[in-house]
């Protein structure tokens, strides 16, 4: 068995030696360079664009403005599966170039030149006349009657509102003896900061256009490019090479439609569009800033009588993934701590800021910040140990969600808490750090999280797989699920090897997707990869194995039920005799004069199940009150991700997620100029990304409860590690100084304000 083992990544050698080819490596040097002119106002209309000076610059091929977009094909950008039902389709609100400016950085023109220097010079030479409109940057201000209207189709700037009601909240709060605990909690917009900025190039081949892109979702890009350009989808080919990180940002169709459109306007000439870091910050996608208001009514025994949530999600200027982020957080609120009486209102609202989309955790890091900060506040007000309070109220074993049909099959939360607490020495430190004085204080805090695996039943969940037996007995495997740096291809190799009974070294996963040949799959998102692909791998592998053994029956004169494939050999199971190698069989099958066969299999699995993924974070901090700084001393993440396909990759996933959680909780936030709407820190100098120097030793522990609904017992682990880190750090700071900080991040500016208000300074 290869699943469950720490085998080396299949792409490790090529990546560490630099042989791996990314998008830019594949683009011919003769490509034209495209650069985008971004709006320099937050809201308004483009009245005119003067390109006369720019057109005279040597090397400029052509300049296109928003007024050249005569066929206005509005398209959606979210990397969601398509639906034939208009009510379940993403909002189509984008054009390749627009005259209606909705944020500082909107796309109003593009320069195509022979090289980057000429393109950059041309951008600076273009003059634009605007009709500026009032703009709004605050999510709740945008909901007011007198707020600027950003999209005509959405009065009050409200993209969508979700309401959840269980029981009778209004009646439940009348119960005698209840304690009311109320708080506002907020997270900022942050950027993904993947190493490889977005890049794509496009060229014509006959009457078809090929787009090569650094994307998580090649098959979805194909569809959206077709919608944006008004082309038949079959005339579009999308190639996805290796990708230098995405974290959800590349789960949006960012600039592939514009690049393809420019290529078409230039007669099919190769055009490359490579975003700069400053553009990536502002003009791709950001994490939704969410402001949450929570009220809890608690009985004297520490159980919830009623709970209330209002969440205001800042969508920015365009819909992108839209309301699904706030809706997922609302679902987590209702399920993580089940209560008979719950009332939830989640709002997603347009503002004149960069568009918000998917980012690792998909709304749950924001939701867990609010929920787990509030949980700590409730425990403090009730005078109950925070771990004991959680244990009393957390989702119990056997809980089943009526919508998703997800079930908690194990005592997961207690197992994760027990293991994490033992690993970090929680009880001893919690007691030792009580009631401290002095300028330097320590604290320890915990936070739990809730997560789903994949997207069923909200939208389509499907995976397709193709396997081909080569002459030497090795296998080629193709899937629509994409390798984006997380190690998916290695996990796929391990699963394939176990199903077919071949050495993992004989499994060759085709990492780079090509929509002309790769089986359909919706890509990398929602922590779906091993769970959903596992179904297709097992189904396809079993079919191919059946075909191989059926052919072996003729060669060995043995019935197929007496045969098996073990370590790449055809074995008679009645006595264990090796009859032939898989390579010998395959060569005979391909070149037989009597019965030549190409042994291959391809299947599709539609997945109509989902799975809970749970865990917790415990963080230990040191707070320097006069300096208003927090130093992270120790941290542990505990996860129940089902059966681990590759423990080394699982640990790496957790470490990466923890690192993202540090930045989210302690330093990262995008800052916007209230006078202009411009992003002020759109670079890696001014945007305070956490670094190696901010990290303590990272520790991850696992509870391997096999998921009953899964083909291999596995479930989500890609996004969960980022979900509970920030509130755990916040709760550790609360334990140290007894000052709640409800707005992330806990940077010196925020701490100075709160410490001053609390009288510590």
Coordinates of N, CA and C in Angstrom, one line a residue, residues 162-164 166 187 287-294 307-313 321-338 342-348 357 359-372 375 395 399 401 403 448-452 458 612 719 723:
X162 N -28.9 36.5 2.8 CA -29.2 35.1 3.3 C -29.8 35.2 4.7
X163 N -30.9 34.5 4.9 CA -31.5 34.5 6.3 C -31.6 33.0 6.7
X164 N -31.1 32.8 7.9 CA -31.2 31.4 8.5 C -32.0 31.6 9.8
X166 N -33.7 29.2 12.9 CA -34.0 27.9 13.6 C -34.7 28.2 14.9
X187 N -12.8 41.6 10.2 CA -11.5 41.2 9.5 C -11.3 42.1 8.3
X287 N -9.3 38.9 -0.3 CA -10.3 38.3 0.6 C -11.3 39.3 1.1
X288 N -12.5 38.8 1.2 CA -13.6 39.6 1.7 C -13.4 40.2 3.1
X289 N -13.5 41.5 3.3 CA -13.5 42.0 4.6 C -15.0 41.8 5.1
X290 N -15.1 41.2 6.3 CA -16.4 40.9 6.9 C -16.5 41.5 8.3
X291 N -17.6 42.2 8.5 CA -17.9 42.8 9.8 C -19.1 42.0 10.4
X292 N -18.9 41.5 11.6 CA -19.9 40.6 12.2 C -20.4 41.1 13.5
X293 N -21.7 41.0 13.7 CA -22.3 41.4 15.0 C -23.0 40.1 15.6
X294 N -22.5 39.7 16.8 CA -23.0 38.5 17.4 C -23.6 38.8 18.7
X307 N -29.0 32.5 19.8 CA -27.9 33.1 19.2 C -28.3 33.9 17.9
X308 N -27.6 35.0 17.7 CA -27.9 36.0 16.6 C -26.7 36.4 15.9
X309 N -26.7 36.4 14.6 CA -25.5 36.9 13.8 C -26.0 37.8 12.7
X310 N -25.4 38.9 12.6 CA -25.5 39.8 11.4 C -24.1 39.9 10.8
X311 N -23.9 39.5 9.6 CA -22.6 39.6 8.9 C -22.7 40.5 7.7
X312 N -21.8 41.4 7.5 CA -21.8 42.3 6.4 C -20.5 42.1 5.6
X313 N -20.6 41.5 4.5 CA -19.5 41.1 3.6 C -19.2 42.2 2.6
X321 N -17.0 35.8 -6.7 CA -17.6 34.7 -6.0 C -18.8 35.1 -5.2
X322 N -18.9 36.4 -5.0 CA -20.1 37.0 -4.4 C -20.5 36.5 -3.1
X323 N -21.8 36.2 -3.0 CA -22.4 35.9 -1.7 C -22.0 34.6 -1.1
X324 N -21.4 33.7 -1.9 CA -21.1 32.3 -1.4 C -20.2 32.3 -0.2
X325 N -19.3 33.4 -0.1 CA -18.4 33.4 1.0 C -19.1 33.7 2.3
X326 N -20.0 34.8 2.3 CA -20.8 35.1 3.5 C -21.7 34.0 3.9
X327 N -22.3 33.4 2.9 CA -23.3 32.3 3.1 C -22.6 31.1 3.8
X328 N -21.4 30.8 3.4 CA -20.7 29.7 4.0 C -20.4 30.0 5.5
X329 N -19.9 31.2 5.7 CA -19.7 31.6 7.1 C -21.0 31.5 8.0
X330 N -22.1 31.9 7.4 CA -23.4 31.9 8.1 C -23.7 30.4 8.4
X331 N -23.5 29.5 7.5 CA -23.7 28.1 7.8 C -22.8 27.6 8.9
X332 N -21.6 28.0 8.9 CA -20.7 27.6 10.0 C -21.2 28.1 11.3
X333 N -21.7 29.3 11.4 CA -22.2 29.8 12.7 C -23.3 29.0 13.2
X334 N -24.2 28.5 12.3 CA -25.4 27.8 12.7 C -25.0 26.3 13.1
X335 N -23.9 25.8 12.6 CA -23.6 24.4 12.8 C -22.5 24.2 13.9
X336 N -21.5 25.0 14.0 CA -20.4 24.7 14.8 C -20.8 24.6 16.3
X337 N -21.6 25.5 16.8 CA -22.2 25.4 18.1 C -23.7 25.3 18.0
X338 N -24.3 24.1 17.7 CA -25.7 24.0 17.5 C -26.5 24.5 18.6
X342 N -31.7 30.1 16.6 CA -30.7 30.8 15.9 C -31.3 31.7 14.8
X343 N -30.8 32.9 14.7 CA -31.3 33.9 13.7 C -30.0 34.5 13.1
X344 N -29.9 34.3 11.7 CA -28.8 34.8 11.0 C -29.2 35.7 9.8
X345 N -28.6 36.8 9.7 CA -28.7 37.6 8.5 C -27.3 37.9 7.9
X346 N -27.1 37.4 6.7 CA -25.8 37.6 6.1 C -26.0 38.5 4.8
X347 N -25.3 39.6 4.7 CA -25.4 40.5 3.6 C -24.1 40.6 2.8
X348 N -24.2 40.6 1.5 CA -23.0 40.8 0.7 C -23.3 42.1 -0.1
X357 N -12.8 37.9 -3.8 CA -13.1 36.6 -4.4 C -12.8 35.5 -3.4
X359 N -10.5 33.0 -1.4 CA -9.1 32.9 -0.8 C -9.2 31.8 0.3
X360 N -8.1 31.1 0.4 CA -7.9 29.9 1.2 C -8.8 30.0 2.5
X361 N -9.8 29.1 2.6 CA -10.7 29.1 3.7 C -12.1 29.5 3.3
X362 N -12.2 30.3 2.2 CA -13.5 30.6 1.6 C -14.6 31.1 2.6
X363 N -14.2 32.1 3.4 CA -15.1 32.8 4.3 C -15.0 32.2 5.7
X364 N -14.4 31.1 5.9 CA -14.4 30.5 7.2 C -13.3 31.1 8.1
X365 N -12.2 31.6 7.6 CA -11.3 32.4 8.5 C -11.9 33.6 9.1
X366 N -12.7 34.3 8.2 CA -13.5 35.5 8.7 C -14.5 35.1 9.8
X367 N -15.2 34.0 9.4 CA -16.3 33.5 10.3 C -15.7 33.0 11.6
X368 N -14.6 32.3 11.6 CA -14.0 31.8 12.8 C -13.4 32.9 13.7
X369 N -12.9 33.9 13.0 CA -12.5 35.1 13.8 C -13.6 35.6 14.6
X370 N -14.8 35.8 14.0 CA -15.9 36.4 14.8 C -16.4 35.4 15.8
X371 N -16.7 34.1 15.4 CA -17.3 33.1 16.2 C -16.4 32.8 17.4
X372 N -15.1 32.5 17.1 CA -14.2 32.1 18.2 C -13.7 33.2 19.1
X375 N -16.8 33.4 21.3 CA -16.9 32.3 22.2 C -16.0 32.5 23.4
X395 N -20.5 21.0 18.3 CA -21.3 20.0 17.6 C -21.0 18.6 18.2
X399 N -24.2 14.5 15.0 CA -24.9 15.6 14.4 C -25.0 15.5 12.9
X401 N -26.3 17.6 9.4 CA -26.8 18.8 8.8 C -28.0 18.5 7.8
X403 N -29.3 20.0 5.4 CA -29.1 20.5 4.0 C -28.1 19.6 3.3
X448 N -11.4 26.7 17.6 CA -11.8 25.6 16.8 C -12.3 26.1 15.4
X449 N -12.5 25.1 14.5 CA -13.0 25.5 13.2 C -13.9 24.4 12.7
X450 N -14.8 24.8 11.7 CA -15.7 24.0 11.0 C -15.4 24.1 9.5
X451 N -15.4 23.0 8.8 CA -15.2 23.1 7.3 C -15.9 22.0 6.6
X452 N -16.3 22.3 5.4 CA -16.9 21.2 4.5 C -15.8 20.8 3.5
X458 N -24.4 22.3 -3.0 CA -24.7 23.7 -3.4 C -24.5 23.8 -5.0
X612 N -17.6 16.6 6.7 CA -17.1 17.6 7.6 C -15.6 17.4 7.8
X719 N -7.6 23.9 2.9 CA -8.0 25.2 3.5 C -8.1 25.2 5.0
X723 N -7.9 28.4 9.1 CA -9.1 28.9 9.5 C -9.2 29.3 11.0

